[in-house]
Amino acid sequence: MTGRPWDASYQDGPAPWDVGKPQQAIVRVGADGGFAGAVLDAGCGSGENALYVAALGFSVLGVDVAETALAIARAKAAERGIDVEFIAADALRLDRLRRGVDTVLDCGLFHTFDADERPGYVTSLASVTEHGGTLYVLCFSNEGPDTGPHPVSPEELTAAFNSGNGWKVVAIEPDRLDTRYHDNGAPAWFATVKRI
């Protein structure tokens, strides 16, 4: 999918998922010392999660297909004096980055892919994640009231990230994904996945 439909989400004010702060799950990971090495924020949007992690002292690359979101992210980084790299890239072709990272964030990206797109996305993530690296996935849950669009089950997560394609799901915990339409966030899963 080209970036045009995603880019339109940012052109008339904040996108539904753009809450002006990092996701609570990412702040908890930071507080628990869960980041290591170079960090990739896949589908970084306007950059709040990437900026939060970079402010902790990590080298962070944020990628998105929405140029307007990237421009907003770069402006925030400059305004806050935080060193983060934001570039346009297709999450289904991360191999084109020609980089390796130790930690990957996926906040609200996995659930946007159809079942037939997920294997390609998982392979794309594997192409940039070092063995032993960690992927954190925050996605809409299929359980609970007022679920977000494209909800995902734990079984779908474990099916997508398995030993056959170089991953091992370490944990899937119930969480919340903050949006502009949910007062206390939408029901979510927070998955910790290891690259094996």
PDB file of C-alpha atoms in Angstrom:
ATOM      1  CA  MET A   1       0.000   0.000   0.000  1.00  0.00           C
ATOM      2  CA  THR A   2       1.348   3.424  -0.882  1.00  0.00           C
ATOM      3  CA  GLY A   3       1.674   6.102   1.727  1.00  0.00           C
ATOM      4  CA  ARG A   4      -1.060   8.306   0.237  1.00  0.00           C
ATOM      5  CA  PRO A   5      -4.044   6.962   2.220  1.00  0.00           C
ATOM      6  CA  TRP A   6      -2.034   6.997   5.454  1.00  0.00           C
ATOM      7  CA  ASP A   7      -0.676  10.449   4.711  1.00  0.00           C
ATOM      8  CA  ALA A   8      -4.211  11.826   4.331  1.00  0.00           C
ATOM      9  CA  SER A   9      -4.867  10.833   7.956  1.00  0.00           C
ATOM     10  CA  TYR A  10      -2.425  13.508   9.106  1.00  0.00           C
ATOM     11  CA  GLN A  11      -3.463  16.367   6.840  1.00  0.00           C
ATOM     12  CA  ASP A  12      -6.607  17.611   8.611  1.00  0.00           C
ATOM     13  CA  GLY A  13      -5.410  17.563  12.205  1.00  0.00           C
ATOM     14  CA  PRO A  14      -4.170  14.666  14.302  1.00  0.00           C
ATOM     15  CA  ALA A  15      -4.833  11.113  13.122  1.00  0.00           C
ATOM     16  CA  PRO A  16      -7.103   8.955  15.347  1.00  0.00           C
ATOM     17  CA  TRP A  17      -4.052   7.172  16.780  1.00  0.00           C
ATOM     18  CA  ASP A  18      -1.965  10.343  17.210  1.00  0.00           C
ATOM     19  CA  VAL A  19      -2.438  11.120  20.913  1.00  0.00           C
ATOM     20  CA  GLY A  20       0.453  13.542  21.381  1.00  0.00           C
ATOM     21  CA  LYS A  21       2.406  11.343  23.777  1.00  0.00           C
ATOM     22  CA  PRO A  22       4.079   7.925  23.784  1.00  0.00           C
ATOM     23  CA  GLN A  23       1.943   4.858  24.338  1.00  0.00           C
ATOM     24  CA  GLN A  24       1.836   3.834  28.013  1.00  0.00           C
ATOM     25  CA  ALA A  25       3.148   0.362  27.142  1.00  0.00           C
ATOM     26  CA  ILE A  26       6.286   1.897  25.626  1.00  0.00           C
ATOM     27  CA  VAL A  27       6.847   4.094  28.682  1.00  0.00           C
ATOM     28  CA  ARG A  28       6.619   0.972  30.870  1.00  0.00           C
ATOM     29  CA  VAL A  29       9.190  -0.825  28.705  1.00  0.00           C
ATOM     30  CA  GLY A  30      11.504   2.153  29.069  1.00  0.00           C
ATOM     31  CA  ALA A  31      11.011   2.281  32.839  1.00  0.00           C
ATOM     32  CA  ASP A  32      11.765  -1.457  33.036  1.00  0.00           C
ATOM     33  CA  GLY A  33      14.972  -1.136  30.983  1.00  0.00           C
ATOM     34  CA  GLY A  34      13.518  -3.116  28.091  1.00  0.00           C
ATOM     35  CA  PHE A  35      15.272  -1.263  25.276  1.00  0.00           C
ATOM     36  CA  ALA A  36      18.710  -2.226  24.011  1.00  0.00           C
ATOM     37  CA  GLY A  37      21.032  -1.171  21.218  1.00  0.00           C
ATOM     38  CA  ALA A  38      19.719   0.460  18.058  1.00  0.00           C
ATOM     39  CA  VAL A  39      15.925   0.847  17.996  1.00  0.00           C
ATOM     40  CA  LEU A  40      13.516   0.858  15.046  1.00  0.00           C
ATOM     41  CA  ASP A  41      10.010   2.302  15.345  1.00  0.00           C
ATOM     42  CA  ALA A  42       8.080   0.701  12.468  1.00  0.00           C
ATOM     43  CA  GLY A  43       5.107   2.838  11.490  1.00  0.00           C
ATOM     44  CA  CYS A  44       6.310   5.674  13.713  1.00  0.00           C
ATOM     45  CA  GLY A  45       3.636   8.168  12.694  1.00  0.00           C
ATOM     46  CA  SER A  46       4.300  11.590  14.191  1.00  0.00           C
ATOM     47  CA  GLY A  47       7.106  10.162  16.283  1.00  0.00           C
ATOM     48  CA  GLU A  48       6.055  10.254  19.941  1.00  0.00           C
ATOM     49  CA  ASN A  49       7.259   6.714  20.755  1.00  0.00           C
ATOM     50  CA  ALA A  50      10.536   7.195  18.862  1.00  0.00           C
ATOM     51  CA  LEU A  51      11.145  10.534  20.557  1.00  0.00           C
ATOM     52  CA  TYR A  52      10.496   9.023  23.980  1.00  0.00           C
ATOM     53  CA  VAL A  53      12.990   6.187  23.383  1.00  0.00           C
ATOM     54  CA  ALA A  54      15.607   8.539  21.918  1.00  0.00           C
ATOM     55  CA  ALA A  55      15.277  10.780  24.969  1.00  0.00           C
ATOM     56  CA  LEU A  56      16.349   7.757  27.033  1.00  0.00           C
ATOM     57  CA  GLY A  57      19.647   7.820  25.140  1.00  0.00           C
ATOM     58  CA  PHE A  58      19.094   5.232  22.422  1.00  0.00           C
ATOM     59  CA  SER A  59      19.835   5.523  18.713  1.00  0.00           C
ATOM     60  CA  VAL A  60      16.385   5.486  17.106  1.00  0.00           C
ATOM     61  CA  LEU A  61      15.187   5.224  13.517  1.00  0.00           C
ATOM     62  CA  GLY A  62      11.511   5.932  12.876  1.00  0.00           C
ATOM     63  CA  VAL A  63      10.018   4.808   9.569  1.00  0.00           C
ATOM     64  CA  ASP A  64       6.609   5.430   8.039  1.00  0.00           C
ATOM     65  CA  VAL A  65       4.996   5.718   4.609  1.00  0.00           C
ATOM     66  CA  ALA A  66       3.187   8.964   5.551  1.00  0.00           C
ATOM     67  CA  GLU A  67       5.414  11.914   4.593  1.00  0.00           C
ATOM     68  CA  THR A  68       3.228  14.399   6.492  1.00  0.00           C
ATOM     69  CA  ALA A  69       3.626  12.360   9.692  1.00  0.00           C
ATOM     70  CA  LEU A  70       7.392  12.246   9.183  1.00  0.00           C
ATOM     71  CA  ALA A  71       7.536  16.016   8.703  1.00  0.00           C
ATOM     72  CA  ILE A  72       5.625  16.474  11.979  1.00  0.00           C
ATOM     73  CA  ALA A  73       7.994  14.022  13.714  1.00  0.00           C
ATOM     74  CA  ARG A  74      11.092  15.832  12.426  1.00  0.00           C
ATOM     75  CA  ALA A  75       9.697  19.174  13.593  1.00  0.00           C
ATOM     76  CA  LYS A  76       9.029  17.757  17.073  1.00  0.00           C
ATOM     77  CA  ALA A  77      12.560  16.349  17.245  1.00  0.00           C
ATOM     78  CA  ALA A  78      14.071  19.703  16.281  1.00  0.00           C
ATOM     79  CA  GLU A  79      11.843  21.608  18.728  1.00  0.00           C
ATOM     80  CA  ARG A  80      12.712  19.262  21.602  1.00  0.00           C
ATOM     81  CA  GLY A  81      16.393  18.979  20.720  1.00  0.00           C
ATOM     82  CA  ILE A  82      16.204  15.181  20.434  1.00  0.00           C
ATOM     83  CA  ASP A  83      18.377  13.318  17.926  1.00  0.00           C
ATOM     84  CA  VAL A  84      16.163  10.876  15.996  1.00  0.00           C
ATOM     85  CA  GLU A  85      16.268   9.826  12.361  1.00  0.00           C
ATOM     86  CA  PHE A  86      12.902   9.738  10.574  1.00  0.00           C
ATOM     87  CA  ILE A  87      12.729   8.364   7.039  1.00  0.00           C
ATOM     88  CA  ALA A  88      10.090   7.222   4.565  1.00  0.00           C
ATOM     89  CA  ALA A  89      10.126   3.442   4.242  1.00  0.00           C
ATOM     90  CA  ASP A  90       7.724   0.620   3.480  1.00  0.00           C
ATOM     91  CA  ALA A  91       7.307  -1.692   6.488  1.00  0.00           C
ATOM     92  CA  LEU A  92       6.954  -4.587   4.046  1.00  0.00           C
ATOM     93  CA  ARG A  93      10.432  -3.864   2.606  1.00  0.00           C
ATOM     94  CA  LEU A  94      12.580  -3.044   5.615  1.00  0.00           C
ATOM     95  CA  ASP A  95      15.452  -4.982   4.026  1.00  0.00           C
ATOM     96  CA  ARG A  96      15.948  -1.897   1.863  1.00  0.00           C
ATOM     97  CA  LEU A  97      17.155  -0.043   4.975  1.00  0.00           C
ATOM     98  CA  ARG A  98      20.298  -2.225   4.943  1.00  0.00           C
ATOM     99  CA  ARG A  99      20.571  -1.944   8.725  1.00  0.00           C
ATOM    100  CA  GLY A 100      20.389  -4.115  11.768  1.00  0.00           C
ATOM    101  CA  VAL A 101      18.597  -3.164  14.979  1.00  0.00           C
ATOM    102  CA  ASP A 102      18.328  -4.730  18.414  1.00  0.00           C
ATOM    103  CA  THR A 103      14.867  -3.514  19.399  1.00  0.00           C
ATOM    104  CA  VAL A 104      11.780  -2.942  17.246  1.00  0.00           C
ATOM    105  CA  LEU A 105       8.571  -1.130  18.189  1.00  0.00           C
ATOM    106  CA  ASP A 106       5.305  -1.841  16.425  1.00  0.00           C
ATOM    107  CA  CYS A 107       2.617   0.323  17.993  1.00  0.00           C
ATOM    108  CA  GLY A 108      -0.548  -0.057  15.998  1.00  0.00           C
ATOM    109  CA  LEU A 109       0.986  -1.322  12.755  1.00  0.00           C
ATOM    110  CA  PHE A 110       0.630  -5.117  12.881  1.00  0.00           C
ATOM    111  CA  HIS A 111      -3.158  -4.978  13.084  1.00  0.00           C
ATOM    112  CA  THR A 112      -3.379  -2.926   9.869  1.00  0.00           C
ATOM    113  CA  PHE A 113      -2.105  -5.854   7.792  1.00  0.00           C
ATOM    114  CA  ASP A 114      -4.478  -8.445   6.361  1.00  0.00           C
ATOM    115  CA  ALA A 115      -3.772 -12.101   7.094  1.00  0.00           C
ATOM    116  CA  ASP A 116      -2.164 -12.546   3.676  1.00  0.00           C
ATOM    117  CA  GLU A 117       0.158  -9.542   4.250  1.00  0.00           C
ATOM    118  CA  ARG A 118       1.383 -10.625   7.671  1.00  0.00           C
ATOM    119  CA  PRO A 119       3.950 -13.228   6.536  1.00  0.00           C
ATOM    120  CA  GLY A 120       5.641 -10.594   4.372  1.00  0.00           C
ATOM    121  CA  TYR A 121       5.661  -8.117   7.224  1.00  0.00           C
ATOM    122  CA  VAL A 122       7.121 -10.666   9.647  1.00  0.00           C
ATOM    123  CA  THR A 123       9.843 -11.533   7.112  1.00  0.00           C
ATOM    124  CA  SER A 124      10.525  -7.824   6.632  1.00  0.00           C
ATOM    125  CA  LEU A 125      10.958  -7.349  10.387  1.00  0.00           C
ATOM    126  CA  ALA A 126      13.270 -10.358  10.556  1.00  0.00           C
ATOM    127  CA  SER A 127      15.478  -8.820   7.842  1.00  0.00           C
ATOM    128  CA  VAL A 128      16.459  -5.933  10.144  1.00  0.00           C
ATOM    129  CA  THR A 129      16.226  -7.450  13.634  1.00  0.00           C
ATOM    130  CA  GLU A 130      19.438  -8.932  14.993  1.00  0.00           C
ATOM    131  CA  HIS A 131      19.298 -12.474  16.390  1.00  0.00           C
ATOM    132  CA  GLY A 132      18.508 -12.167  20.079  1.00  0.00           C
ATOM    133  CA  GLY A 133      16.768  -8.846  19.445  1.00  0.00           C
ATOM    134  CA  THR A 134      13.342  -7.951  20.802  1.00  0.00           C
ATOM    135  CA  LEU A 135      10.165  -6.865  19.054  1.00  0.00           C
ATOM    136  CA  TYR A 136       7.359  -5.200  20.990  1.00  0.00           C
ATOM    137  CA  VAL A 137       3.921  -5.294  19.353  1.00  0.00           C
ATOM    138  CA  LEU A 138       1.011  -3.227  20.666  1.00  0.00           C
ATOM    139  CA  CYS A 139      -2.133  -4.049  18.697  1.00  0.00           C
ATOM    140  CA  PHE A 140      -5.898  -3.886  19.051  1.00  0.00           C
ATOM    141  CA  SER A 141      -7.308  -6.835  20.990  1.00  0.00           C
ATOM    142  CA  ASN A 142     -10.221  -8.996  19.921  1.00  0.00           C
ATOM    143  CA  GLU A 143     -11.411  -9.150  23.541  1.00  0.00           C
ATOM    144  CA  GLY A 144     -13.330  -6.631  25.608  1.00  0.00           C
ATOM    145  CA  PRO A 145     -15.857  -3.901  24.928  1.00  0.00           C
ATOM    146  CA  ASP A 146     -15.256  -1.103  22.411  1.00  0.00           C
ATOM    147  CA  THR A 147     -12.477  -2.825  20.494  1.00  0.00           C
ATOM    148  CA  GLY A 148     -10.618  -0.893  17.833  1.00  0.00           C
ATOM    149  CA  PRO A 149     -10.700  -1.614  14.102  1.00  0.00           C
ATOM    150  CA  HIS A 150      -8.920  -4.753  12.860  1.00  0.00           C
ATOM    151  CA  PRO A 151      -8.696  -6.509  16.246  1.00  0.00           C
ATOM    152  CA  VAL A 152      -6.187  -9.352  16.617  1.00  0.00           C
ATOM    153  CA  SER A 153      -6.315 -12.532  18.706  1.00  0.00           C
ATOM    154  CA  PRO A 154      -3.372 -13.938  20.692  1.00  0.00           C
ATOM    155  CA  GLU A 155      -3.518 -16.960  18.367  1.00  0.00           C
ATOM    156  CA  GLU A 156      -2.979 -14.707  15.359  1.00  0.00           C
ATOM    157  CA  LEU A 157       0.099 -13.208  17.009  1.00  0.00           C
ATOM    158  CA  THR A 158       1.603 -16.600  17.856  1.00  0.00           C
ATOM    159  CA  ALA A 159       0.811 -17.867  14.361  1.00  0.00           C
ATOM    160  CA  ALA A 160       2.530 -14.863  12.770  1.00  0.00           C
ATOM    161  CA  PHE A 161       5.661 -14.958  14.936  1.00  0.00           C
ATOM    162  CA  ASN A 162       6.853 -18.551  15.181  1.00  0.00           C
ATOM    163  CA  SER A 163      10.083 -20.554  15.200  1.00  0.00           C
ATOM    164  CA  GLY A 164       9.582 -21.463  11.547  1.00  0.00           C
ATOM    165  CA  ASN A 165      10.130 -17.840  10.538  1.00  0.00           C
ATOM    166  CA  GLY A 166      12.741 -16.909  13.139  1.00  0.00           C
ATOM    167  CA  TRP A 167      10.668 -15.657  16.079  1.00  0.00           C
ATOM    168  CA  LYS A 168       9.490 -16.747  19.505  1.00  0.00           C
ATOM    169  CA  VAL A 169       6.627 -15.076  21.346  1.00  0.00           C
ATOM    170  CA  VAL A 170       7.770 -14.636  24.947  1.00  0.00           C
ATOM    171  CA  ALA A 171       4.630 -12.990  26.336  1.00  0.00           C
ATOM    172  CA  ILE A 172       1.252 -11.615  25.295  1.00  0.00           C
ATOM    173  CA  GLU A 173      -0.356  -9.422  27.939  1.00  0.00           C
ATOM    174  CA  PRO A 174      -3.642  -7.503  27.926  1.00  0.00           C
ATOM    175  CA  ASP A 175      -3.024  -3.768  27.642  1.00  0.00           C
ATOM    176  CA  ARG A 176      -4.549  -0.540  26.313  1.00  0.00           C
ATOM    177  CA  LEU A 177      -3.806   1.313  23.088  1.00  0.00           C
ATOM    178  CA  ASP A 178      -4.416   5.035  23.439  1.00  0.00           C
ATOM    179  CA  THR A 179      -6.473   6.643  20.670  1.00  0.00           C
ATOM    180  CA  ARG A 180      -8.302   9.926  20.250  1.00  0.00           C
ATOM    181  CA  TYR A 181     -11.638   8.036  20.434  1.00  0.00           C
ATOM    182  CA  HIS A 182     -11.186   5.918  23.574  1.00  0.00           C
ATOM    183  CA  ASP A 183     -11.132   7.697  26.938  1.00  0.00           C
ATOM    184  CA  ASN A 184      -8.989   5.017  28.579  1.00  0.00           C
ATOM    185  CA  GLY A 185      -7.520   3.449  25.476  1.00  0.00           C
ATOM    186  CA  ALA A 186      -8.840   0.590  23.397  1.00  0.00           C
ATOM    187  CA  PRO A 187      -8.396  -3.034  24.486  1.00  0.00           C
ATOM    188  CA  ALA A 188      -5.008  -4.191  23.233  1.00  0.00           C
ATOM    189  CA  TRP A 189      -2.436  -6.949  23.361  1.00  0.00           C
ATOM    190  CA  PHE A 190       1.159  -6.165  24.188  1.00  0.00           C
ATOM    191  CA  ALA A 191       3.421  -8.880  22.822  1.00  0.00           C
ATOM    192  CA  THR A 192       7.108  -9.383  23.540  1.00  0.00           C
ATOM    193  CA  VAL A 193       8.715 -11.341  20.737  1.00  0.00           C
ATOM    194  CA  LYS A 194      12.323 -12.535  20.443  1.00  0.00           C
ATOM    195  CA  ARG A 195      14.260 -12.921  17.212  1.00  0.00           C
ATOM    196  CA  ILE A 196      15.831 -16.389  17.236  1.00  0.00           C
TER     197      ILE A 196
END
